Coordinates of C-alpha atoms (C1' of nucleotides) in Angstrom, one line a residue:
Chain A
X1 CA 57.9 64.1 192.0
X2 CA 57.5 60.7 190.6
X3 CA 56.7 61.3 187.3
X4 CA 57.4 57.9 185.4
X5 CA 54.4 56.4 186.2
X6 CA 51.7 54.6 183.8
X7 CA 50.3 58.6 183.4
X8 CA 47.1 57.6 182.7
X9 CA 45.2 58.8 179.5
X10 CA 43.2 56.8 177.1
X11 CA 45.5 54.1 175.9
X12 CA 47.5 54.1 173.1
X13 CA 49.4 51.6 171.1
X14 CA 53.2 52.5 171.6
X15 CA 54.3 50.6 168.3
X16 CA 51.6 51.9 166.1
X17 CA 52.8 55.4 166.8
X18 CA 56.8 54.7 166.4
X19 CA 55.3 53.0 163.1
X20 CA 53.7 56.4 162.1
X21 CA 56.7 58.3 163.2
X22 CA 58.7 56.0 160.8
X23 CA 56.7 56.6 157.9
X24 CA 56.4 60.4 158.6
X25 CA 60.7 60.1 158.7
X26 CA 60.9 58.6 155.2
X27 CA 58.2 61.0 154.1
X28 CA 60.2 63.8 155.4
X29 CA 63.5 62.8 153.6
X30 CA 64.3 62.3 150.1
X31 CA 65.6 58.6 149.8
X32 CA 66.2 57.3 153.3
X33 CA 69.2 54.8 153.7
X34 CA 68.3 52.4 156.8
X35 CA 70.4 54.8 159.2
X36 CA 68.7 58.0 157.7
X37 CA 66.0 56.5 159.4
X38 CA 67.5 55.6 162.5
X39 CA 68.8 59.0 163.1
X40 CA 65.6 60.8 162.8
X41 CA 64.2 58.2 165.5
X42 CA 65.4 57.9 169.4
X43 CA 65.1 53.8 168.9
X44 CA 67.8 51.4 169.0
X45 CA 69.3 50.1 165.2
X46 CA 67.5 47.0 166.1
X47 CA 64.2 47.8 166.7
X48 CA 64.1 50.1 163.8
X49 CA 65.2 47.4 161.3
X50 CA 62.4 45.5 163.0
X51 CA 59.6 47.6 162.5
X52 CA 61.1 48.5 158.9
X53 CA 60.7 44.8 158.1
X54 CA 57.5 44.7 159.4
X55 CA 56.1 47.9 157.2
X56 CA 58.2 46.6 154.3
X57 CA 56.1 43.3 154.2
X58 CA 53.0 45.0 155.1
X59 CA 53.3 47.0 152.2
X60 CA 53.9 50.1 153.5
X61 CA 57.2 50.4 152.5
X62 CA 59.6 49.3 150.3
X63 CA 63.2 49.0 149.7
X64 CA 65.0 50.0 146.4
X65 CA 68.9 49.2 146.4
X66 CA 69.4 49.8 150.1
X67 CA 67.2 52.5 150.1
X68 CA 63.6 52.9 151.8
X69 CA 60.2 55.0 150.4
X70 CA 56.7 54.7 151.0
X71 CA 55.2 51.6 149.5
X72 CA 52.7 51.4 146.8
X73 CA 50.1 50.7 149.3
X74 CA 49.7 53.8 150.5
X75 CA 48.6 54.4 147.2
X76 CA 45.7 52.2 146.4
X77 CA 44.4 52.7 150.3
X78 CA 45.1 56.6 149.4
X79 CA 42.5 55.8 146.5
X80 CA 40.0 54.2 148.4
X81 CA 40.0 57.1 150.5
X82 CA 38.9 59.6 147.5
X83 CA 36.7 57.0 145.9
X84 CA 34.6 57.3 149.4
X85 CA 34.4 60.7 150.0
X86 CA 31.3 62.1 148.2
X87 CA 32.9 65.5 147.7
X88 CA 35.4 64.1 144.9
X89 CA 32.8 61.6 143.1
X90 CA 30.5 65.1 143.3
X91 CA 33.0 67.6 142.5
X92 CA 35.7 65.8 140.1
X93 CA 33.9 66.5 136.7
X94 CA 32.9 69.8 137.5
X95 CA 36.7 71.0 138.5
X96 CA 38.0 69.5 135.4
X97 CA 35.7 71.2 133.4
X98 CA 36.7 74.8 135.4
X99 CA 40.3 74.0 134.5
X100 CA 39.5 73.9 131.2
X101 CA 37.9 77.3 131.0
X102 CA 40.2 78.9 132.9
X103 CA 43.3 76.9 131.9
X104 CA 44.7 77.7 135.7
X105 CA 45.2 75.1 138.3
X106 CA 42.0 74.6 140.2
X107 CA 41.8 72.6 143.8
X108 CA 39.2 70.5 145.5
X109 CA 39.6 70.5 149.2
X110 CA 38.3 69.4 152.6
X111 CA 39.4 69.6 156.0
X112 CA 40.6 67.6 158.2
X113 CA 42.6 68.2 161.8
X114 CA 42.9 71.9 161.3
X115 CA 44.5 71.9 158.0
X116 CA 43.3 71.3 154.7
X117 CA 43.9 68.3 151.8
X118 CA 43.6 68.4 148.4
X119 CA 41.1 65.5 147.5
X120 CA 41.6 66.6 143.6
X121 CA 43.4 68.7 141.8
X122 CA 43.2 69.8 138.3
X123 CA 45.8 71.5 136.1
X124 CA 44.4 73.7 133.2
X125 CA 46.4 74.4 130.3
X126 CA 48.0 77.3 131.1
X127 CA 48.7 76.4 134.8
X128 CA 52.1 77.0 136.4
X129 CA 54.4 76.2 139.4
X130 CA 53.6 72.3 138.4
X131 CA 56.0 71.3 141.2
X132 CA 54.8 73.7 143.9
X133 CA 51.5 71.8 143.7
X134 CA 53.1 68.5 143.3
X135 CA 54.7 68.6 146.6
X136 CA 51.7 71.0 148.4
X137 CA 49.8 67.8 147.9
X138 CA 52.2 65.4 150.4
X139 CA 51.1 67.4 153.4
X140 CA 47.9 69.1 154.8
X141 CA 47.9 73.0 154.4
X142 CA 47.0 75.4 156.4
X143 CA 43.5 77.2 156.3
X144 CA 44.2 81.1 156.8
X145 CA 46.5 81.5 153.7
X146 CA 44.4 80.0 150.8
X147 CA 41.4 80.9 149.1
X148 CA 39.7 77.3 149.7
X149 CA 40.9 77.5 153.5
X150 CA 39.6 80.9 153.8
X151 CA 36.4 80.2 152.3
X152 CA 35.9 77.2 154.5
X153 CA 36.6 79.1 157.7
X154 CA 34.4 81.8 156.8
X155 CA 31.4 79.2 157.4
X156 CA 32.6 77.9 160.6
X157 CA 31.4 79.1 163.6
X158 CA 34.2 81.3 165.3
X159 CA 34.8 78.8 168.2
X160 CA 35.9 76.2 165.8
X161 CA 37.9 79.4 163.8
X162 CA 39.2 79.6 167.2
X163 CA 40.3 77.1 168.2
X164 CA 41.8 76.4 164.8
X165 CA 43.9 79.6 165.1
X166 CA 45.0 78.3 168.5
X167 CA 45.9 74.9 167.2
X168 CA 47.7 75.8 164.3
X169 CA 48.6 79.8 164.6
X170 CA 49.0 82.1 161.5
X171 CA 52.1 81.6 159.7
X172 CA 53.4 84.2 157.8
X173 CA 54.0 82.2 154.3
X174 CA 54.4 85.3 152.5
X175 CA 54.3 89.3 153.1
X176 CA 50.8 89.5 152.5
X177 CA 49.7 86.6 155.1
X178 CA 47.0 87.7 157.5
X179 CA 48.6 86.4 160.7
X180 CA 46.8 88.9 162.8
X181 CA 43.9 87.2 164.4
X182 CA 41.5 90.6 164.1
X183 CA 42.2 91.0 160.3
X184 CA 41.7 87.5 160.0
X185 CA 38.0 87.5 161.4
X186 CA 37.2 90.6 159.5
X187 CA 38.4 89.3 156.5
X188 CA 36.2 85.9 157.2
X189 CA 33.2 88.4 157.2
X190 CA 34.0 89.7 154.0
X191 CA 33.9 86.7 152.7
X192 CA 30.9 85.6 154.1
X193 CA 29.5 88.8 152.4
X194 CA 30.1 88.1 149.2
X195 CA 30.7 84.6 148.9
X196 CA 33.8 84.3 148.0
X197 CA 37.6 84.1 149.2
X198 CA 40.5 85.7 147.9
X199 CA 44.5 84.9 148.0
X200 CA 46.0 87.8 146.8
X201 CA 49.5 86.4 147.2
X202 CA 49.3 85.4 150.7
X203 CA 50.2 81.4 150.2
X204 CA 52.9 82.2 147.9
X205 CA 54.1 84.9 145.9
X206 CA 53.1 86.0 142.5
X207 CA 50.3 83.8 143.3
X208 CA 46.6 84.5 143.3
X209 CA 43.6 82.4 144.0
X210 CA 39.5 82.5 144.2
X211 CA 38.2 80.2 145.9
X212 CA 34.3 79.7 147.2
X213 CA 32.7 77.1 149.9
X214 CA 31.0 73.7 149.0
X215 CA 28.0 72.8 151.3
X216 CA 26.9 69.5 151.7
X217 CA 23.0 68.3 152.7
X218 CA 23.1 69.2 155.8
X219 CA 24.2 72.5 155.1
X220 CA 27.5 72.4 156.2
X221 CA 30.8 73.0 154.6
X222 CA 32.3 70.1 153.4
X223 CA 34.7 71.7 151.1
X224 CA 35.8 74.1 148.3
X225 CA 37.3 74.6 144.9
X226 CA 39.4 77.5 144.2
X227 CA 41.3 78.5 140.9
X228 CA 44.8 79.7 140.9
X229 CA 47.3 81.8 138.7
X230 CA 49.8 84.1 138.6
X231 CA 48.8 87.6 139.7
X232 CA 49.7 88.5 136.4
X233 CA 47.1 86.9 134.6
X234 CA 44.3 87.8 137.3
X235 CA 43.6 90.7 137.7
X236 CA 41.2 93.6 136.9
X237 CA 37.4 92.4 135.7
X238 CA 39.2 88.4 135.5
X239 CA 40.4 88.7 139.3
X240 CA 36.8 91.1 140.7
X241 CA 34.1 89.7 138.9
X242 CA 34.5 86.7 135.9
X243 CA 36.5 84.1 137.4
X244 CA 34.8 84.3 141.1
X245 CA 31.7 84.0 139.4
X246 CA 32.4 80.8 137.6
X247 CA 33.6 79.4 141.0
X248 CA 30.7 80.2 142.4
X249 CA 29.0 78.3 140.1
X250 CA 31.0 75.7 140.0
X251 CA 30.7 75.3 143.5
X252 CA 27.1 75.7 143.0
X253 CA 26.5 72.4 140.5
X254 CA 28.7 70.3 142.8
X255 CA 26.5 71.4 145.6
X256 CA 23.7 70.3 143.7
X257 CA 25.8 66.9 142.9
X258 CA 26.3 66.1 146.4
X259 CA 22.2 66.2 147.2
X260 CA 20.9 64.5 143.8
X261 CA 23.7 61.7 143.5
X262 CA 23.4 59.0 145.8
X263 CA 26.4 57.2 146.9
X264 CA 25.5 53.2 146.9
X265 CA 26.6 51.4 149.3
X266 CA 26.6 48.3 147.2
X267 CA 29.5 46.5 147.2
Chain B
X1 CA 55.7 17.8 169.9
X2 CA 55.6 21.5 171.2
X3 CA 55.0 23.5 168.5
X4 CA 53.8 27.1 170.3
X5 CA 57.3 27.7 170.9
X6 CA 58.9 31.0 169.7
X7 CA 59.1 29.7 166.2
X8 CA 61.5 31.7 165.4
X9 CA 61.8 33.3 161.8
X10 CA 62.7 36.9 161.3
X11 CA 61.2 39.6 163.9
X12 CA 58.2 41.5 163.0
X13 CA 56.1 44.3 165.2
X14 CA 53.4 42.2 166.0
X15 CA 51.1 45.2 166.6
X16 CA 51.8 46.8 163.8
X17 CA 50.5 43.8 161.8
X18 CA 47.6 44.1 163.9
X19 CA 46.8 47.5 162.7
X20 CA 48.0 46.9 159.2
X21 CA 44.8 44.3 158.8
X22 CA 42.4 46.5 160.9
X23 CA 43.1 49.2 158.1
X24 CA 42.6 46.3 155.6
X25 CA 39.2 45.3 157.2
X26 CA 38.1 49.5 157.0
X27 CA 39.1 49.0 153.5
X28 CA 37.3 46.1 152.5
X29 CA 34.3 47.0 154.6
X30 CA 32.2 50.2 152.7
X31 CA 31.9 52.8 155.7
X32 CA 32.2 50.1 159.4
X33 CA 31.2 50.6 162.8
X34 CA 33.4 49.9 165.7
X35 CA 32.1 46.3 166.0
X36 CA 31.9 45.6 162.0
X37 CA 36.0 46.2 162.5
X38 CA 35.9 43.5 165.8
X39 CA 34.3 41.5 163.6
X40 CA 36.7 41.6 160.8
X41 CA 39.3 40.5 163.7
X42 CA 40.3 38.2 166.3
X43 CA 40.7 40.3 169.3
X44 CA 38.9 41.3 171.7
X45 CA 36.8 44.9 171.8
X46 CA 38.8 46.7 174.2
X47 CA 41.9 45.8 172.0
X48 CA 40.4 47.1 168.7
X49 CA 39.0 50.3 171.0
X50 CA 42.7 51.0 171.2
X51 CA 44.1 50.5 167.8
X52 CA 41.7 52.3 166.6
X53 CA 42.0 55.1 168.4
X54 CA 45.5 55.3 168.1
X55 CA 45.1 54.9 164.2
X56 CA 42.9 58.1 164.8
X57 CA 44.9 59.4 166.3
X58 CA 47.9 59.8 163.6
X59 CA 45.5 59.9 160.6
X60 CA 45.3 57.0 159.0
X61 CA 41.9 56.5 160.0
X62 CA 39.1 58.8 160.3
X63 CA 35.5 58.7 162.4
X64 CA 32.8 60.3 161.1
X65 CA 29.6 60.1 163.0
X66 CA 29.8 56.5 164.4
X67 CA 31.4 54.8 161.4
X68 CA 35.0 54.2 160.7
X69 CA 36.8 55.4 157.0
X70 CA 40.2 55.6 156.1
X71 CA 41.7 58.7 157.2
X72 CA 43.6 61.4 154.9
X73 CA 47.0 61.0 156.0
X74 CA 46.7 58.2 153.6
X75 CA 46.1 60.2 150.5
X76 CA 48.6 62.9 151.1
X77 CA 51.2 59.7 151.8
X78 CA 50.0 58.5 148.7
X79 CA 50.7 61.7 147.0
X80 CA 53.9 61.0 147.8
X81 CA 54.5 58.1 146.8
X82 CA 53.6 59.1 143.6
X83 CA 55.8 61.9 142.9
X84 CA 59.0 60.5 143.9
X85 CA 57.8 57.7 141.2
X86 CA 60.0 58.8 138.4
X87 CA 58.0 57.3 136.1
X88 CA 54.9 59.3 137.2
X89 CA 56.7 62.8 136.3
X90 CA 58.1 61.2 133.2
X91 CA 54.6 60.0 131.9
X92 CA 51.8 61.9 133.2
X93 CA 51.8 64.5 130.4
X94 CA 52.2 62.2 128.0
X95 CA 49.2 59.7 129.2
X96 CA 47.3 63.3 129.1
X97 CA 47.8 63.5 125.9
X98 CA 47.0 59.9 124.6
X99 CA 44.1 60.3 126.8
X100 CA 42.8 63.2 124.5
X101 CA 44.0 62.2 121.5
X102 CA 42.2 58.6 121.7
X103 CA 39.4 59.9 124.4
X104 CA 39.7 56.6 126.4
X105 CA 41.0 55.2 129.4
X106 CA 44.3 55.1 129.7
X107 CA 46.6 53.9 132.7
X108 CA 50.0 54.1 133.5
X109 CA 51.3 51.1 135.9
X110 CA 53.6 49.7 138.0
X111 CA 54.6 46.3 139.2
X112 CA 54.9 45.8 142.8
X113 CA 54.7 42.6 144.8
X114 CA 53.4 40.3 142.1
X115 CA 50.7 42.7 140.8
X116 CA 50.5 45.8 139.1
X117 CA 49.0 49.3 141.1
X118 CA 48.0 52.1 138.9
X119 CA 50.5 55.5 139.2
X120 CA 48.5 57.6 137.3
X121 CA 45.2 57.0 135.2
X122 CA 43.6 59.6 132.8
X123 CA 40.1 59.9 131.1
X124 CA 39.7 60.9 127.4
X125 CA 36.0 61.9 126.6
X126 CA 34.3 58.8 125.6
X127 CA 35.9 56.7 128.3
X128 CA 33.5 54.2 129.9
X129 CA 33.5 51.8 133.0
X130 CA 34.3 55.1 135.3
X131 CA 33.3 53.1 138.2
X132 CA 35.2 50.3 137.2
X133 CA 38.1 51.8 136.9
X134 CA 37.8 53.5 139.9
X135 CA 37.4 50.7 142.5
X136 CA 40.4 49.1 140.3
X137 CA 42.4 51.5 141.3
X138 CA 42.3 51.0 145.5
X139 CA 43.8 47.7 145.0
X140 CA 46.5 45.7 143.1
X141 CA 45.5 43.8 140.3
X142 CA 46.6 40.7 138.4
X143 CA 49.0 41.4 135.9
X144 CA 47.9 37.9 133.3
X145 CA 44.8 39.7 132.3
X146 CA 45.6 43.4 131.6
X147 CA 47.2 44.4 128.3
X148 CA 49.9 46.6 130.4
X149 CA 50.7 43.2 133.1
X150 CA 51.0 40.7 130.0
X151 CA 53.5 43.5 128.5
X152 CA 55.9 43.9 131.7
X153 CA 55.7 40.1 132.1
X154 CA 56.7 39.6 128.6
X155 CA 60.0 41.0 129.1
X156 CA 60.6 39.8 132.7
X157 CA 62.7 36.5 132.8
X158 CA 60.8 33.4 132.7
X159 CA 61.7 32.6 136.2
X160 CA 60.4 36.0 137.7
X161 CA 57.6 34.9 135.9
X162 CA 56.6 31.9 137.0
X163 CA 57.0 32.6 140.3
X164 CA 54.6 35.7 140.0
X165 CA 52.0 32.8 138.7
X166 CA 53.0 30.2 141.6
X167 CA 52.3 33.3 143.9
X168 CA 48.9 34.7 142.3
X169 CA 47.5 32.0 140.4
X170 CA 46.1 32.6 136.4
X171 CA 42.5 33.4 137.8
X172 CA 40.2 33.7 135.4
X173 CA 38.3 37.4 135.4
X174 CA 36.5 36.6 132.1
X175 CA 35.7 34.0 129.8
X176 CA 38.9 35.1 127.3
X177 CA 41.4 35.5 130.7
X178 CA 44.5 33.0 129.7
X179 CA 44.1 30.9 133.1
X180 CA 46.9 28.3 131.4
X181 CA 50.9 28.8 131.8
X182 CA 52.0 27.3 128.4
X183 CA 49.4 29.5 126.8
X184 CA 50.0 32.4 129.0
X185 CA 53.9 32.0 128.3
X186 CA 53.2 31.8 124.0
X187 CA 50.9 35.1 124.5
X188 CA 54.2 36.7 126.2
X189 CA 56.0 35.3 123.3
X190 CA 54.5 37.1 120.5
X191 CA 54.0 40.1 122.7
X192 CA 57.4 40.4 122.7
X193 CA 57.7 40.2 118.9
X194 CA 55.6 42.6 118.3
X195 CA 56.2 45.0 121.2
X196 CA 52.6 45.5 122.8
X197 CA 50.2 43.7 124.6
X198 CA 46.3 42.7 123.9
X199 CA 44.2 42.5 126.6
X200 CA 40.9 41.5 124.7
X201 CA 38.1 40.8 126.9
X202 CA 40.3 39.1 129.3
X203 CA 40.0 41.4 132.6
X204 CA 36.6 42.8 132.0
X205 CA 33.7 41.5 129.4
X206 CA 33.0 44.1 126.6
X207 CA 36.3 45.8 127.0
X208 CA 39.7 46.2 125.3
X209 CA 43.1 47.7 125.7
X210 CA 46.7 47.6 124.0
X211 CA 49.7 48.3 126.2
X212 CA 53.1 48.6 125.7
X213 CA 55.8 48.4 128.3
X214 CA 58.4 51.5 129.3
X215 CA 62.2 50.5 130.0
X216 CA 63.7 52.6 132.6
X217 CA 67.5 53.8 132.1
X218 CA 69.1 50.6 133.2
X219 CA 67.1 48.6 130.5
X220 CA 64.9 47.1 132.8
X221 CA 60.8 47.3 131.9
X222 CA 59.8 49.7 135.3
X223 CA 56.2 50.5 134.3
X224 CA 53.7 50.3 131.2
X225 CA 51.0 52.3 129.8
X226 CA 47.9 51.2 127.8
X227 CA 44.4 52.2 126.4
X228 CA 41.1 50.8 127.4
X229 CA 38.3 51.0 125.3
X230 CA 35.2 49.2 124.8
X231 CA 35.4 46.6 122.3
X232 CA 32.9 47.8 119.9
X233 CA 35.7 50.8 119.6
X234 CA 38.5 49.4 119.7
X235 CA 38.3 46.6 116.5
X236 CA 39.8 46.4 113.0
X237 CA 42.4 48.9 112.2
X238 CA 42.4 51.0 115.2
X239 CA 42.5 47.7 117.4
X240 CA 45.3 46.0 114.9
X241 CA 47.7 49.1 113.9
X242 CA 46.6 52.8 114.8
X243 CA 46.1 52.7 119.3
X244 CA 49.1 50.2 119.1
X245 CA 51.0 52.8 117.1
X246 CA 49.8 55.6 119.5
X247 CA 50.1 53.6 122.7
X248 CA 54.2 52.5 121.6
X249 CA 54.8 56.2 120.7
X250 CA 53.6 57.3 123.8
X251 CA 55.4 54.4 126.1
X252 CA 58.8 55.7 123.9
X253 CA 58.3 58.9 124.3
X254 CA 58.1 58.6 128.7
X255 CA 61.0 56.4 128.1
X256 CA 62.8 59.2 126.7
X257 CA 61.6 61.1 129.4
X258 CA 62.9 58.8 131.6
X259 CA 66.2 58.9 130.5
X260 CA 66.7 63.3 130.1
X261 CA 64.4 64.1 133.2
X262 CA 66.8 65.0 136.3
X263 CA 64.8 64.6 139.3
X264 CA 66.5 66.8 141.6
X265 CA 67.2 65.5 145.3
X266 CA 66.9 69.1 146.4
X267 CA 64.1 69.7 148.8
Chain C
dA1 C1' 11.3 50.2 183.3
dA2 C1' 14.1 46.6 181.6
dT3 C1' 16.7 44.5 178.3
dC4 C1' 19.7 44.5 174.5
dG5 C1' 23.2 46.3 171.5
dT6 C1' 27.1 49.1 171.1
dG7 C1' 31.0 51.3 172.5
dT8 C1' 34.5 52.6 176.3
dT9 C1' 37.4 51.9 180.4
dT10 C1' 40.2 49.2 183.7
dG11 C1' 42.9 45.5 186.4
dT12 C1' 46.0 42.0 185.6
dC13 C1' 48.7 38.6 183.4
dT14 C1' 51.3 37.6 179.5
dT15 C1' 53.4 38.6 175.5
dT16 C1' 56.2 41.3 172.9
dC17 C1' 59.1 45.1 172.5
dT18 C1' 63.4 47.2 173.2
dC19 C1' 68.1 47.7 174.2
dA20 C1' 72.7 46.6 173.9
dA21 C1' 76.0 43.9 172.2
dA22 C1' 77.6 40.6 169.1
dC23 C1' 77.6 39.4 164.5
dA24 C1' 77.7 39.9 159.1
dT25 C1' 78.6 42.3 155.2
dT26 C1' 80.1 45.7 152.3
dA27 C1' 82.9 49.9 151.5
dC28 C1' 87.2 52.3 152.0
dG29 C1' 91.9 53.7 152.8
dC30 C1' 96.5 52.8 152.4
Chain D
dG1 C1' 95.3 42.9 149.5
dC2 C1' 94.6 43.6 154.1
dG3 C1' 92.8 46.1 158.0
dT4 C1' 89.6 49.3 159.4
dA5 C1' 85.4 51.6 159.3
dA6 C1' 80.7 52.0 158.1
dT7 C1' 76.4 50.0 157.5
dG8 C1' 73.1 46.8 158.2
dT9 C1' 71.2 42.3 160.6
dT10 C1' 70.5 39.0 164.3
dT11 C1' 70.2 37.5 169.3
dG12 C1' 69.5 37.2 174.5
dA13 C1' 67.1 38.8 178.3
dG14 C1' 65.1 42.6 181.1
dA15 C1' 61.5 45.8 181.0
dA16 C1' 57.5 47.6 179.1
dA17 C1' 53.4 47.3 176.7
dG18 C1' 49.6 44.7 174.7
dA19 C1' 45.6 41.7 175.2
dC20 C1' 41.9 39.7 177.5
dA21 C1' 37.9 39.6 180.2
dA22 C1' 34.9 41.7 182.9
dA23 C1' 32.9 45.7 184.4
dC24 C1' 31.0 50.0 183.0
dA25 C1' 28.3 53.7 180.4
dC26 C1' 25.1 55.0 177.2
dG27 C1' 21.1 54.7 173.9
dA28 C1' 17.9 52.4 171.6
dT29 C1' 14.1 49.3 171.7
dT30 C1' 10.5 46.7 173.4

DNA sequence: AATCGTGTTTGTCTTTCTCAAACATTACGC
DNA sequence: GCGTAATGTTTGAGAAAGACAAACACGATT
């Protein structure tokens, strides 16, 4: 009956969430004013200008004429965060040089809490819906509706798929979205099959990807690359045969990266 | 006498200090264990145990098998951060292109908090110092020794300027760095005669770069963008006339940019 | 088998958050 | 130009949460 006691978990520090939840607030909108904030927040005025001032000095946010945004720090720890996971120091040449034979967009992902970030992206010549990817990088995506997510999950084990679809479920994004759990796993064997994942407009529409898993030494996935471009523009031999097979082997050499480089831990 | 008395200044969130240097210390630190980070700080285990796991727990940091990383919330924050920098979407085509047509480094910065964080950084063919630039890039860096800090100081006010020296200090990086405020404050002088800045051998030994600043719509210098080469490169004409001609072209160009890109506040 | 190192949990005291209300400050209407 | 509203900032004091130390679990190491 009494619910309002201590309701014992592991521990937690209150204002280290309410800070997150602030930052996630001023994320969320465009340009915050200090009652923007408030609103999206049950906290009193007061101890939102608090923590505010707090973050502001820390760095992690910053106030221009009266109104908040995230703060440059984000940027540089954002940074560090790339710089130390092997997949982009392995991968980052070899997607550029994809994006520049195919002139499409192409992605370098890993997981991460169910949903997938892009850890580098590169933008061919020809490669459109600039702002779609723009903003698709501010927030993890999910895994059942892109060619890198699909290919990842096809080399999971189906627990973790599982437990994934659970966590997450299969949001329709578009028409062609596989949100049926059954299609889902048959299409994961496909792809196990041959290698290879394909988005045939099921992330967004008029949009097509290939995408193919990354290994890393231990011989588990630790990411994938995918191209992208307008259905138009992939399709026939492009979209069956050429550009998943210059995935593949892209995904391939940065396979090959990951086990020859070494990663020093010098300073 | 009694000093341990509230000492009262403006309120800050005490714990999220806390966690804002136990991020720090995961930064600084190449891949820590749980009591690398107690080290790093003065509290006691079971305290860290809970920031960290909270910090976990919202994605800012990450565990991965026993050690401690920063965790990808940060970079898609970051990502952020980034776009809704007007100067980014104004300039990053534009530092593409120099990039290619010089095949060096170049960078496209920002001032924030007395130092200068990189928005955007791309690499032309022949650029060197990769993993310079790299770790550069995951923290702020002092603006007296770069060619694109020297050309935002030179057109701040001298009193903004001096206190960004009474804050950082002139340290000296190199042998060349200008470590001297009358000196430093000539330099700025003829910088802004002639409208770009020469970093020669002051931030890194063996390397160059010429930067120009970029003046936002209200007049005031919001950014700068410059070309790193190494010095055998970058000398004689190119280093006197033709990358300072590119490198003001391009900063005029984002300028105008600047001034006819609408950056939509719809979603 | 015992000790040491590392990481996790818990009881308790103390600190610090949090709220509400009062106080500034700027914008707005008339 | 004055009063009113809206927005942001500071403060006092009760309630809640953080911090420490010590105990506990688990592996590795001798």
């Amino acid at each position: 009956m009494d619910d309002s006691r201590p309701a014992d978990g592991p521990r937690r520090i209150k204002s280290v969430q309410t800070a997150s939840e602030i930052l996630a607030a001023i994320q969320r909108r465009p340009d915050p004013t200090f009652s923007d904030v408030c609103d999206e927040l049950d906290a009193s005025k007061g101890t939102v200008h608090t923590y505010l001032a707090t973050l502001e000095e820390e760095g992690f946010v910053a106030k221009v004429d009266g109104r908040y945004r995230l703060g440059l720090r984000l940027v540089t720890m954002g940074e560090t965060v790339r710089n130390e996971t092997p997949l982009y120091r392995a991968g980052q040449l070899e997607v550029d040089k994809l994006a520049d034979e195919t002139s499409e967009y192409v992605h370098l992902t890993v997981v991460s809490r169910g949903k997938e970030v892009t850890i580098y992206e590169s933008r061919g010549d020809n490669a459109v819906a600039t702002d779609y990817h723009l903003r698709m990088r501010e927030a993890p995506q999910y895994l059942h509706c892109t060619a890198t997510g699909k290919a990842m999950l096809g080399h999971f084990d189906d627990d973790r798929v599982r437990d994934i679809i659970d966590d997450q479920g299969l949001v329709e994004q578009t028409d062609n979205t596989i949100s049926d759990t059954d299609r889902l796993f048959d299409e994961l064997e496909r792809i196990r099959e041959r290698g290879y994942a394909v988005n045939d407009e099921e992330e967004l529409r008029g949009m097509r990807s290939i995408g193919a898993p990354i290994r890393g030494v231990d011989g588990d996935v630790c990411g994938a690359v995918s191209v992208t471009a307008p259905t138009s523009r992939l399709s026939g031999d492009r979209f069956r045969s050429e550009i998943p097979e210059l995935v593949m082997q892209a995904a391939n050499i940065i396979e090959v990266n990951l086990e020859t480089t070494t990663f020093d831990p010098s300073r």
